Amino acid sequence: MKSYRKELWFTVPTRRAFINITPQVEAGLRESGIQEGMVLCNAMHITASVFINDDESGLHHDYEIWLEKLAPHGPVTQYRHNVGEDNADAHMKRQIMGREVVVAVTGGKLDLGPWEQIFYGEFDGRRKKRVLVKIIGE
Ligand code: ZN
Protein backbone atom coordinates (compact mmCIF):
# COMPACT_ATOMS: atom_id res chain seq x y z
CA MET A 1 0.00 0.00 0.00
CA LYS A 2 1.22 3.49 -0.85
CA SER A 3 0.76 6.45 1.42
CA TYR A 4 1.02 10.17 0.64
CA ARG A 5 0.81 13.26 2.83
CA LYS A 6 0.64 16.92 1.93
CA GLU A 7 -0.26 20.14 3.76
CA LEU A 8 -2.09 22.92 1.93
CA TRP A 9 -1.46 26.34 3.50
CA PHE A 10 -3.82 29.28 3.40
CA THR A 11 -3.69 32.87 4.59
CA VAL A 12 -7.20 34.13 4.00
CA PRO A 13 -7.21 37.98 4.13
CA THR A 14 -10.78 38.12 5.52
CA ARG A 15 -12.31 36.64 8.67
CA ARG A 16 -14.50 34.22 6.68
CA ALA A 17 -14.25 32.65 3.21
CA PHE A 18 -15.00 29.51 1.24
CA ILE A 19 -12.23 28.32 -1.09
CA ASN A 20 -12.56 25.54 -3.64
CA ILE A 21 -9.53 23.32 -2.97
CA THR A 22 -10.49 20.52 -5.39
CA PRO A 23 -7.65 21.43 -7.83
CA GLN A 24 -5.03 21.26 -5.03
CA VAL A 25 -6.38 17.91 -3.81
CA GLU A 26 -6.33 16.58 -7.40
CA ALA A 27 -2.73 17.80 -7.78
CA GLY A 28 -1.81 15.87 -4.62
CA LEU A 29 -3.51 12.78 -5.98
CA ARG A 30 -1.50 13.03 -9.22
CA GLU A 31 1.73 13.47 -7.21
CA SER A 32 0.86 10.41 -5.11
CA GLY A 33 0.53 8.15 -8.17
CA ILE A 34 -2.25 6.29 -6.34
CA GLN A 35 -4.92 4.82 -8.65
CA GLU A 36 -7.27 3.07 -6.21
CA GLY A 37 -7.77 4.15 -2.60
CA MET A 38 -9.04 6.93 -0.37
CA VAL A 39 -8.30 10.61 0.21
CA LEU A 40 -8.78 12.11 3.65
CA CYS A 41 -8.80 15.90 3.67
CA ASN A 42 -9.16 17.78 6.97
CA ALA A 43 -8.73 21.23 8.40
CA MET A 44 -5.93 21.23 10.99
CA HIS A 45 -7.49 24.13 12.90
CA ILE A 46 -10.54 24.23 15.16
CA THR A 47 -11.92 27.36 13.50
CA ALA A 48 -11.87 26.09 9.89
CA SER A 49 -13.69 23.34 7.98
CA VAL A 50 -13.32 21.08 5.00
CA PHE A 51 -16.60 20.11 3.38
CA ILE A 52 -18.08 19.01 0.07
CA ASN A 53 -20.84 20.84 -1.76
CA ASP A 54 -21.68 22.83 -4.88
CA ASP A 55 -19.38 25.58 -6.23
CA GLU A 56 -22.21 28.08 -6.53
CA SER A 57 -21.80 31.64 -5.21
CA GLY A 58 -25.48 31.99 -4.20
CA LEU A 59 -25.21 28.92 -2.01
CA HIS A 60 -22.02 30.22 -0.39
CA HIS A 61 -23.77 33.51 0.36
CA ASP A 62 -26.68 31.51 1.86
CA TYR A 63 -24.23 29.56 4.04
CA GLU A 64 -22.77 32.82 5.30
CA ILE A 65 -26.22 34.15 6.31
CA TRP A 66 -27.30 30.81 7.81
CA LEU A 67 -24.11 30.39 9.84
CA GLU A 68 -24.31 33.97 11.09
CA LYS A 69 -27.87 33.30 12.32
CA LEU A 70 -26.81 30.12 14.10
CA ALA A 71 -23.62 31.52 15.61
CA PRO A 72 -23.42 35.30 15.21
CA HIS A 73 -19.94 36.79 15.54
CA GLY A 74 -21.18 39.61 17.76
CA PRO A 75 -21.69 40.75 20.33
CA VAL A 76 -18.52 38.86 21.20
CA THR A 77 -19.32 39.16 24.92
CA GLN A 78 -22.21 36.67 24.51
CA TYR A 79 -19.70 33.78 24.49
CA ARG A 80 -17.80 32.48 27.51
CA HIS A 81 -14.99 31.35 25.17
CA ASN A 82 -14.26 34.96 24.26
CA VAL A 83 -11.93 35.74 27.13
CA GLY A 84 -8.89 37.26 25.46
CA GLU A 85 -10.15 36.22 22.02
CA ASP A 86 -13.18 36.78 19.82
CA ASN A 87 -13.59 33.59 17.82
CA ALA A 88 -16.20 31.51 19.69
CA ASP A 89 -18.52 31.83 16.69
CA ALA A 90 -15.76 30.43 14.43
CA HIS A 91 -15.48 27.30 16.60
CA MET A 92 -19.26 26.77 16.29
CA LYS A 93 -19.32 27.44 12.54
CA ARG A 94 -16.53 24.89 12.14
CA GLN A 95 -18.52 22.35 14.16
CA ILE A 96 -21.54 22.75 11.87
CA MET A 97 -19.60 22.66 8.58
CA GLY A 98 -17.40 19.75 9.64
CA ARG A 99 -13.75 18.90 10.09
CA GLU A 100 -13.00 16.57 7.17
CA VAL A 101 -14.09 14.74 4.06
CA VAL A 102 -13.18 11.32 2.69
CA VAL A 103 -13.28 10.80 -1.08
CA ALA A 104 -12.83 7.54 -2.97
CA VAL A 105 -10.05 7.36 -5.57
CA THR A 106 -10.97 5.37 -8.68
CA GLY A 107 -8.77 5.12 -11.75
CA GLY A 108 -6.43 7.79 -10.38
CA LYS A 109 -9.25 10.35 -10.05
CA LEU A 110 -11.39 11.73 -7.22
CA ASP A 111 -14.63 9.75 -7.46
CA LEU A 112 -16.92 12.73 -6.74
CA GLY A 113 -20.59 13.13 -7.61
CA PRO A 114 -21.45 15.37 -10.57
CA TRP A 115 -21.60 18.67 -8.65
CA GLU A 116 -19.40 17.81 -5.70
CA GLN A 117 -16.40 20.02 -4.99
CA ILE A 118 -14.13 20.15 -1.94
CA PHE A 119 -14.03 23.42 0.02
CA TYR A 120 -11.92 24.96 2.72
CA GLY A 121 -14.21 26.96 5.01
CA GLU A 122 -12.39 29.70 6.91
CA PHE A 123 -14.16 31.21 9.92
CA ASP A 124 -11.30 33.05 11.65
CA GLY A 125 -8.82 34.01 8.95
CA ARG A 126 -6.10 36.63 8.53
CA ARG A 127 -3.41 34.16 9.65
CA LYS A 128 -1.60 31.10 8.28
CA LYS A 129 -3.64 27.91 8.53
CA ARG A 130 -3.46 24.52 6.88
CA VAL A 131 -5.33 21.53 5.55
CA LEU A 132 -4.02 17.96 5.62
CA VAL A 133 -4.35 15.75 2.54
CA LYS A 134 -3.67 12.09 3.27
CA ILE A 135 -4.00 9.54 0.51
CA ILE A 136 -3.69 5.78 0.91
CA GLY A 137 -4.07 3.04 -1.67
CA GLU A 138 -2.34 1.27 -4.52
ZN1 ZN B 1 -10.95 30.20 20.18
PDB file of N, CA and C in Angstrom, residues 47-129:
ATOM      1  N   THR A  47     -11.039  26.278  13.960  1.00  0.00           N
ATOM      2  CA  THR A  47     -11.918  27.358  13.503  1.00  0.00           C
ATOM      3  C   THR A  47     -11.994  27.380  11.975  1.00  0.00           C
ATOM      4  N   ALA A  48     -11.789  26.216  11.355  1.00  0.00           N
ATOM      5  CA  ALA A  48     -11.872  26.085   9.892  1.00  0.00           C
ATOM      6  C   ALA A  48     -12.435  24.703   9.571  1.00  0.00           C
ATOM      7  N   SER A  49     -13.037  24.587   8.399  1.00  0.00           N
ATOM      8  CA  SER A  49     -13.689  23.343   7.979  1.00  0.00           C
ATOM      9  C   SER A  49     -13.184  22.885   6.631  1.00  0.00           C
ATOM     10  N   VAL A  50     -13.375  21.595   6.366  1.00  0.00           N
ATOM     11  CA  VAL A  50     -13.316  21.076   5.001  1.00  0.00           C
ATOM     12  C   VAL A  50     -14.643  20.368   4.770  1.00  0.00           C
ATOM     13  N   PHE A  51     -15.301  20.716   3.673  1.00  0.00           N
ATOM     14  CA  PHE A  51     -16.603  20.115   3.376  1.00  0.00           C
ATOM     15  C   PHE A  51     -16.772  19.988   1.869  1.00  0.00           C
ATOM     16  N   ILE A  52     -17.782  19.204   1.492  1.00  0.00           N
ATOM     17  CA  ILE A  52     -18.079  19.009   0.066  1.00  0.00           C
ATOM     18  C   ILE A  52     -19.468  19.561  -0.220  1.00  0.00           C
ATOM     19  N   ASN A  53     -19.541  20.397  -1.248  1.00  0.00           N
ATOM     20  CA  ASN A  53     -20.842  20.835  -1.761  1.00  0.00           C
ATOM     21  C   ASN A  53     -20.645  21.493  -3.123  1.00  0.00           C
ATOM     22  N   ASP A  54     -21.639  22.246  -3.545  1.00  0.00           N
ATOM     23  CA  ASP A  54     -21.677  22.831  -4.880  1.00  0.00           C
ATOM     24  C   ASP A  54     -20.819  24.112  -4.929  1.00  0.00           C
ATOM     25  N   ASP A  55     -20.128  24.328  -6.035  1.00  0.00           N
ATOM     26  CA  ASP A  55     -19.379  25.577  -6.226  1.00  0.00           C
ATOM     27  C   ASP A  55     -20.309  26.602  -6.862  1.00  0.00           C
ATOM     28  N   GLU A  56     -21.173  27.165  -6.039  1.00  0.00           N
ATOM     29  CA  GLU A  56     -22.206  28.083  -6.531  1.00  0.00           C
ATOM     30  C   GLU A  56     -22.251  29.257  -5.565  1.00  0.00           C
ATOM     31  N   SER A  57     -22.016  30.477  -6.081  1.00  0.00           N
ATOM     32  CA  SER A  57     -21.804  31.637  -5.207  1.00  0.00           C
ATOM     33  C   SER A  57     -23.058  31.968  -4.388  1.00  0.00           C
ATOM     34  N   GLY A  58     -24.247  31.747  -4.944  1.00  0.00           N
ATOM     35  CA  GLY A  58     -25.484  31.990  -4.199  1.00  0.00           C
ATOM     36  C   GLY A  58     -25.553  31.110  -2.963  1.00  0.00           C
ATOM     37  N   LEU A  59     -25.190  29.858  -3.143  1.00  0.00           N
ATOM     38  CA  LEU A  59     -25.208  28.921  -2.015  1.00  0.00           C
ATOM     39  C   LEU A  59     -24.212  29.351  -0.943  1.00  0.00           C
ATOM     40  N   HIS A  60     -23.041  29.806  -1.363  1.00  0.00           N
ATOM     41  CA  HIS A  60     -22.023  30.220  -0.389  1.00  0.00           C
ATOM     42  C   HIS A  60     -22.499  31.459   0.387  1.00  0.00           C
ATOM     43  N   HIS A  61     -23.170  32.358  -0.317  1.00  0.00           N
ATOM     44  CA  HIS A  61     -23.775  33.511   0.358  1.00  0.00           C
ATOM     45  C   HIS A  61     -24.820  33.021   1.369  1.00  0.00           C
ATOM     46  N   ASP A  62     -25.642  32.054   0.972  1.00  0.00           N
ATOM     47  CA  ASP A  62     -26.678  31.509   1.861  1.00  0.00           C
ATOM     48  C   ASP A  62     -26.048  30.849   3.094  1.00  0.00           C
ATOM     49  N   TYR A  63     -24.946  30.151   2.894  1.00  0.00           N
ATOM     50  CA  TYR A  63     -24.230  29.558   4.041  1.00  0.00           C
ATOM     51  C   TYR A  63     -23.802  30.647   5.022  1.00  0.00           C
ATOM     52  N   GLU A  64     -23.262  31.718   4.473  1.00  0.00           N
ATOM     53  CA  GLU A  64     -22.767  32.823   5.296  1.00  0.00           C
ATOM     54  C   GLU A  64     -23.895  33.379   6.178  1.00  0.00           C
ATOM     55  N   ILE A  65     -25.061  33.607   5.578  1.00  0.00           N
ATOM     56  CA  ILE A  65     -26.217  34.152   6.309  1.00  0.00           C
ATOM     57  C   ILE A  65     -26.703  33.141   7.352  1.00  0.00           C
ATOM     58  N   TRP A  66     -26.798  31.884   6.933  1.00  0.00           N
ATOM     59  CA  TRP A  66     -27.302  30.809   7.805  1.00  0.00           C
ATOM     60  C   TRP A  66     -26.371  30.620   9.013  1.00  0.00           C
ATOM     61  N   LEU A  67     -25.068  30.581   8.747  1.00  0.00           N
ATOM     62  CA  LEU A  67     -24.105  30.388   9.838  1.00  0.00           C
ATOM     63  C   LEU A  67     -24.105  31.572  10.798  1.00  0.00           C
ATOM     64  N   GLU A  68     -24.294  32.772  10.253  1.00  0.00           N
ATOM     65  CA  GLU A  68     -24.309  33.972  11.087  1.00  0.00           C
ATOM     66  C   GLU A  68     -25.563  34.005  11.975  1.00  0.00           C
ATOM     67  N   LYS A  69     -26.659  33.412  11.479  1.00  0.00           N
ATOM     68  CA  LYS A  69     -27.869  33.299  12.318  1.00  0.00           C
ATOM     69  C   LYS A  69     -27.656  32.290  13.436  1.00  0.00           C
ATOM     70  N   LEU A  70     -27.019  31.182  13.113  1.00  0.00           N
ATOM     71  CA  LEU A  70     -26.813  30.121  14.098  1.00  0.00           C
ATOM     72  C   LEU A  70     -25.789  30.518  15.154  1.00  0.00           C
ATOM     73  N   ALA A  71     -24.714  31.144  14.707  1.00  0.00           N
ATOM     74  CA  ALA A  71     -23.616  31.520  15.614  1.00  0.00           C
ATOM     75  C   ALA A  71     -23.107  32.900  15.211  1.00  0.00           C
ATOM     76  N   PRO A  72     -23.850  33.951  15.589  1.00  0.00           N
ATOM     77  CA  PRO A  72     -23.418  35.302  15.208  1.00  0.00           C
ATOM     78  C   PRO A  72     -22.058  35.657  15.803  1.00  0.00           C
ATOM     79  N   HIS A  73     -21.271  36.394  15.032  1.00  0.00           N
ATOM     80  CA  HIS A  73     -19.944  36.787  15.538  1.00  0.00           C
ATOM     81  C   HIS A  73     -20.075  37.696  16.760  1.00  0.00           C
ATOM     82  N   GLY A  74     -21.025  38.646  16.665  1.00  0.00           N
ATOM     83  CA  GLY A  74     -21.179  39.605  17.764  1.00  0.00           C
ATOM     84  C   GLY A  74     -22.575  39.611  18.338  1.00  0.00           C
ATOM     85  N   PRO A  75     -22.768  40.180  19.501  1.00  0.00           N
ATOM     86  CA  PRO A  75     -21.689  40.745  20.329  1.00  0.00           C
ATOM     87  C   PRO A  75     -20.771  39.646  20.879  1.00  0.00           C
ATOM     88  N   VAL A  76     -19.486  39.896  20.823  1.00  0.00           N
ATOM     89  CA  VAL A  76     -18.519  38.858  21.203  1.00  0.00           C
ATOM     90  C   VAL A  76     -18.629  38.497  22.693  1.00  0.00           C
ATOM     91  N   THR A  77     -19.196  39.413  23.482  1.00  0.00           N
ATOM     92  CA  THR A  77     -19.316  39.157  24.924  1.00  0.00           C
ATOM     93  C   THR A  77     -20.384  38.110  25.247  1.00  0.00           C
ATOM     94  N   GLN A  78     -21.179  37.683  24.242  1.00  0.00           N
ATOM     95  CA  GLN A  78     -22.214  36.674  24.506  1.00  0.00           C
ATOM     96  C   GLN A  78     -21.612  35.275  24.709  1.00  0.00           C
ATOM     97  N   TYR A  79     -20.328  35.105  24.391  1.00  0.00           N
ATOM     98  CA  TYR A  79     -19.703  33.784  24.485  1.00  0.00           C
ATOM     99  C   TYR A  79     -18.691  33.721  25.630  1.00  0.00           C
ATOM    100  N   ARG A  80     -18.770  32.667  26.416  1.00  0.00           N
ATOM    101  CA  ARG A  80     -17.795  32.480  27.506  1.00  0.00           C
ATOM    102  C   ARG A  80     -16.390  32.232  26.984  1.00  0.00           C
ATOM    103  N   HIS A  81     -16.304  31.638  25.763  1.00  0.00           N
ATOM    104  CA  HIS A  81     -14.990  31.346  25.173  1.00  0.00           C
ATOM    105  C   HIS A  81     -14.187  32.624  24.905  1.00  0.00           C
ATOM    106  N   ASN A  82     -14.912  33.723  24.685  1.00  0.00           N
ATOM    107  CA  ASN A  82     -14.258  34.963  24.263  1.00  0.00           C
ATOM    108  C   ASN A  82     -13.642  35.730  25.425  1.00  0.00           C
ATOM    109  N   VAL A  83     -12.725  35.072  26.106  1.00  0.00           N
ATOM    110  CA  VAL A  83     -11.931  35.744  27.130  1.00  0.00           C
ATOM    111  C   VAL A  83     -10.529  35.861  26.539  1.00  0.00           C
ATOM    112  N   GLY A  84     -10.183  37.069  26.117  1.00  0.00           N
ATOM    113  CA  GLY A  84      -8.891  37.261  25.460  1.00  0.00           C
ATOM    114  C   GLY A  84      -8.892  36.903  23.989  1.00  0.00           C
ATOM    115  N   GLU A  85     -10.011  36.434  23.460  1.00  0.00           N
ATOM    116  CA  GLU A  85     -10.152  36.218  22.021  1.00  0.00           C
ATOM    117  C   GLU A  85     -11.592  36.470  21.612  1.00  0.00           C
ATOM    118  N   ASP A  86     -11.843  36.415  20.309  1.00  0.00           N
ATOM    119  CA  ASP A  86     -13.182  36.781  19.825  1.00  0.00           C
ATOM    120  C   ASP A  86     -13.699  35.784  18.790  1.00  0.00           C
ATOM    121  N   ASN A  87     -13.269  34.514  18.909  1.00  0.00           N
ATOM    122  CA  ASN A  87     -13.590  33.589  17.820  1.00  0.00           C
ATOM    123  C   ASN A  87     -14.501  32.424  18.221  1.00  0.00           C
ATOM    124  N   ALA A  88     -15.287  32.592  19.282  1.00  0.00           N
ATOM    125  CA  ALA A  88     -16.203  31.508  19.689  1.00  0.00           C
ATOM    126  C   ALA A  88     -17.123  31.113  18.539  1.00  0.00           C
ATOM    127  N   ASP A  89     -17.626  32.130  17.810  1.00  0.00           N
ATOM    128  CA  ASP A  89     -18.525  31.826  16.690  1.00  0.00           C
ATOM    129  C   ASP A  89     -17.821  30.962  15.646  1.00  0.00           C
ATOM    130  N   ALA A  90     -16.520  31.195  15.432  1.00  0.00           N
ATOM    131  CA  ALA A  90     -15.764  30.434  14.432  1.00  0.00           C
ATOM    132  C   ALA A  90     -15.656  28.958  14.827  1.00  0.00           C
ATOM    133  N   HIS A  91     -15.498  28.686  16.135  1.00  0.00           N
ATOM    134  CA  HIS A  91     -15.482  27.296  16.599  1.00  0.00           C
ATOM    135  C   HIS A  91     -16.822  26.619  16.288  1.00  0.00           C
ATOM    136  N   MET A  92     -17.918  27.348  16.507  1.00  0.00           N
ATOM    137  CA  MET A  92     -19.256  26.771  16.286  1.00  0.00           C
ATOM    138  C   MET A  92     -19.538  26.584  14.805  1.00  0.00           C
ATOM    139  N   LYS A  93     -19.130  27.566  14.002  1.00  0.00           N
ATOM    140  CA  LYS A  93     -19.316  27.445  12.538  1.00  0.00           C
ATOM    141  C   LYS A  93     -18.539  26.244  12.019  1.00  0.00           C
ATOM    142  N   ARG A  94     -17.324  26.051  12.533  1.00  0.00           N
ATOM    143  CA  ARG A  94     -16.528  24.890  12.144  1.00  0.00           C
ATOM    144  C   ARG A  94     -17.240  23.588  12.512  1.00  0.00           C
ATOM    145  N   GLN A  95     -17.850  23.569  13.703  1.00  0.00           N
ATOM    146  CA  GLN A  95     -18.521  22.351  14.157  1.00  0.00           C
ATOM    147  C   GLN A  95     -19.660  21.975  13.211  1.00  0.00           C
ATOM    148  N   ILE A  96     -20.397  22.985  12.766  1.00  0.00           N
ATOM    149  CA  ILE A  96     -21.538  22.747  11.871  1.00  0.00           C
ATOM    150  C   ILE A  96     -21.068  22.304  10.489  1.00  0.00           C
ATOM    151  N   MET A  97     -20.030  22.940   9.965  1.00  0.00           N
ATOM    152  CA  MET A  97     -19.597  22.660   8.584  1.00  0.00           C
ATOM    153  C   MET A  97     -18.642  21.473   8.501  1.00  0.00           C
ATOM    154  N   GLY A  98     -18.150  21.000   9.633  1.00  0.00           N
ATOM    155  CA  GLY A  98     -17.397  19.751   9.643  1.00  0.00           C
ATOM    156  C   GLY A  98     -15.893  19.923   9.587  1.00  0.00           C
ATOM    157  N   ARG A  99     -15.216  18.890  10.038  1.00  0.00           N
ATOM    158  CA  ARG A  99     -13.755  18.897  10.085  1.00  0.00           C
ATOM    159  C   ARG A  99     -13.116  18.360   8.821  1.00  0.00           C
ATOM    160  N   GLU A 100     -13.701  17.256   8.249  1.00  0.00           N
ATOM    161  CA  GLU A 100     -13.004  16.574   7.167  1.00  0.00           C
ATOM    162  C   GLU A 100     -13.963  15.956   6.169  1.00  0.00           C
ATOM    163  N   VAL A 101     -13.372  15.541   5.048  1.00  0.00           N
ATOM    164  CA  VAL A 101     -14.094  14.740   4.061  1.00  0.00           C
ATOM    165  C   VAL A 101     -13.211  13.550   3.682  1.00  0.00           C
ATOM    166  N   VAL A 102     -13.870  12.487   3.256  1.00  0.00           N
ATOM    167  CA  VAL A 102     -13.182  11.317   2.692  1.00  0.00           C
ATOM    168  C   VAL A 102     -13.744  11.119   1.289  1.00  0.00           C
ATOM    169  N   VAL A 103     -12.855  10.972   0.315  1.00  0.00           N
ATOM    170  CA  VAL A 103     -13.284  10.803  -1.078  1.00  0.00           C
ATOM    171  C   VAL A 103     -12.613   9.549  -1.632  1.00  0.00           C
ATOM    172  N   ALA A 104     -13.381   8.731  -2.315  1.00  0.00           N
ATOM    173  CA  ALA A 104     -12.831   7.540  -2.968  1.00  0.00           C
ATOM    174  C   ALA A 104     -11.960   7.959  -4.151  1.00  0.00           C
ATOM    175  N   VAL A 105     -10.914   7.179  -4.384  1.00  0.00           N
ATOM    176  CA  VAL A 105     -10.053   7.357  -5.567  1.00  0.00           C
ATOM    177  C   VAL A 105     -10.285   6.155  -6.475  1.00  0.00           C
ATOM    178  N   THR A 106     -10.702   6.433  -7.703  1.00  0.00           N
ATOM    179  CA  THR A 106     -10.968   5.372  -8.678  1.00  0.00           C
ATOM    180  C   THR A 106     -10.284   5.741  -9.990  1.00  0.00           C
ATOM    181  N   GLY A 107      -9.467   4.858 -10.486  1.00  0.00           N
ATOM    182  CA  GLY A 107      -8.774   5.117 -11.752  1.00  0.00           C
ATOM    183  C   GLY A 107      -7.905   6.363 -11.690  1.00  0.00           C
ATOM    184  N   GLY A 108      -7.325   6.648 -10.527  1.00  0.00           N
ATOM    185  CA  GLY A 108      -6.427   7.794 -10.378  1.00  0.00           C
ATOM    186  C   GLY A 108      -7.139   9.130 -10.258  1.00  0.00           C
ATOM    187  N   LYS A 109      -8.477   9.096 -10.138  1.00  0.00           N
ATOM    188  CA  LYS A 109      -9.246  10.350 -10.052  1.00  0.00           C
ATOM    189  C   LYS A 109     -10.102  10.370  -8.782  1.00  0.00           C
ATOM    190  N   LEU A 110     -10.433  11.594  -8.320  1.00  0.00           N
ATOM    191  CA  LEU A 110     -11.390  11.735  -7.217  1.00  0.00           C
ATOM    192  C   LEU A 110     -12.749  11.271  -7.727  1.00  0.00           C
ATOM    193  N   ASP A 111     -13.353  10.325  -7.010  1.00  0.00           N
ATOM    194  CA  ASP A 111     -14.629   9.745  -7.455  1.00  0.00           C
ATOM    195  C   ASP A 111     -15.788  10.547  -6.843  1.00  0.00           C
ATOM    196  N   LEU A 112     -15.907  11.811  -7.276  1.00  0.00           N
ATOM    197  CA  LEU A 112     -16.917  12.732  -6.741  1.00  0.00           C
ATOM    198  C   LEU A 112     -18.216  12.622  -7.530  1.00  0.00           C
ATOM    199  N   GLY A 113     -19.319  13.005  -6.897  1.00  0.00           N
ATOM    200  CA  GLY A 113     -20.588  13.130  -7.608  1.00  0.00           C
ATOM    201  C   GLY A 113     -20.517  14.291  -8.584  1.00  0.00           C
ATOM    202  N   PRO A 114     -21.535  14.411  -9.449  1.00  0.00           N
ATOM    203  CA  PRO A 114     -21.454  15.366 -10.566  1.00  0.00           C
ATOM    204  C   PRO A 114     -21.219  16.820 -10.163  1.00  0.00           C
ATOM    205  N   TRP A 115     -21.760  17.267  -9.029  1.00  0.00           N
ATOM    206  CA  TRP A 115     -21.600  18.672  -8.646  1.00  0.00           C
ATOM    207  C   TRP A 115     -20.737  18.828  -7.400  1.00  0.00           C
ATOM    208  N   GLU A 116     -20.158  17.743  -6.944  1.00  0.00           N
ATOM    209  CA  GLU A 116     -19.399  17.808  -5.699  1.00  0.00           C
ATOM    210  C   GLU A 116     -18.024  18.441  -5.902  1.00  0.00           C
ATOM    211  N   GLN A 117     -17.710  19.391  -5.037  1.00  0.00           N
ATOM    212  CA  GLN A 117     -16.400  20.023  -4.987  1.00  0.00           C
ATOM    213  C   GLN A 117     -15.968  20.094  -3.522  1.00  0.00           C
ATOM    214  N   ILE A 118     -14.663  20.125  -3.312  1.00  0.00           N
ATOM    215  CA  ILE A 118     -14.130  20.153  -1.944  1.00  0.00           C
ATOM    216  C   ILE A 118     -13.790  21.601  -1.587  1.00  0.00           C
ATOM    217  N   PHE A 119     -14.243  22.035  -0.419  1.00  0.00           N
ATOM    218  CA  PHE A 119     -14.028  23.422   0.024  1.00  0.00           C
ATOM    219  C   PHE A 119     -13.292  23.490   1.345  1.00  0.00           C
ATOM    220  N   TYR A 120     -12.465  24.524   1.443  1.00  0.00           N
ATOM    221  CA  TYR A 120     -11.925  24.960   2.722  1.00  0.00           C
ATOM    222  C   TYR A 120     -12.833  26.080   3.214  1.00  0.00           C
ATOM    223  N   GLY A 121     -13.379  25.923   4.402  1.00  0.00           N
ATOM    224  CA  GLY A 121     -14.207  26.960   5.013  1.00  0.00           C
ATOM    225  C   GLY A 121     -13.410  27.638   6.113  1.00  0.00           C
ATOM    226  N   GLU A 122     -13.137  28.916   5.911  1.00  0.00           N
ATOM    227  CA  GLU A 122     -12.390  29.700   6.913  1.00  0.00           C
ATOM    228  C   GLU A 122     -13.376  30.524   7.728  1.00  0.00           C
ATOM    229  N   PHE A 123     -13.253  30.454   9.056  1.00  0.00           N
ATOM    230  CA  PHE A 123     -14.158  31.212   9.925  1.00  0.00           C
ATOM    231  C   PHE A 123     -13.420  32.163  10.861  1.00  0.00           C
ATOM    232  N   ASP A 124     -12.099  32.119  10.836  1.00  0.00           N
ATOM    233  CA  ASP A 124     -11.300  33.048  11.648  1.00  0.00           C
ATOM    234  C   ASP A 124      -9.949  33.222  10.954  1.00  0.00           C
ATOM    235  N   GLY A 125      -9.980  33.908   9.827  1.00  0.00           N
ATOM    236  CA  GLY A 125      -8.816  34.005   8.949  1.00  0.00           C
ATOM    237  C   GLY A 125      -7.833  35.083   9.367  1.00  0.00           C
ATOM    238  N   ARG A 126      -7.109  35.589   8.373  1.00  0.00           N
ATOM    239  CA  ARG A 126      -6.101  36.635   8.533  1.00  0.00           C
ATOM    240  C   ARG A 126      -4.867  36.101   9.254  1.00  0.00           C
ATOM    241  N   ARG A 127      -4.645  34.774   9.141  1.00  0.00           N
ATOM    242  CA  ARG A 127      -3.413  34.164   9.653  1.00  0.00           C
ATOM    243  C   ARG A 127      -3.195  32.849   8.911  1.00  0.00           C
ATOM    244  N   LYS A 128      -1.952  32.335   9.004  1.00  0.00           N
ATOM    245  CA  LYS A 128      -1.605  31.104   8.278  1.00  0.00           C
ATOM    246  C   LYS A 128      -2.299  29.904   8.898  1.00  0.00           C
ATOM    247  N   LYS A 129      -2.984  29.130   8.054  1.00  0.00           N
ATOM    248  CA  LYS A 129      -3.639  27.907   8.529  1.00  0.00           C
ATOM    249  C   LYS A 129      -3.482  26.840   7.455  1.00  0.00           C
TER     250      LYS A 129
END
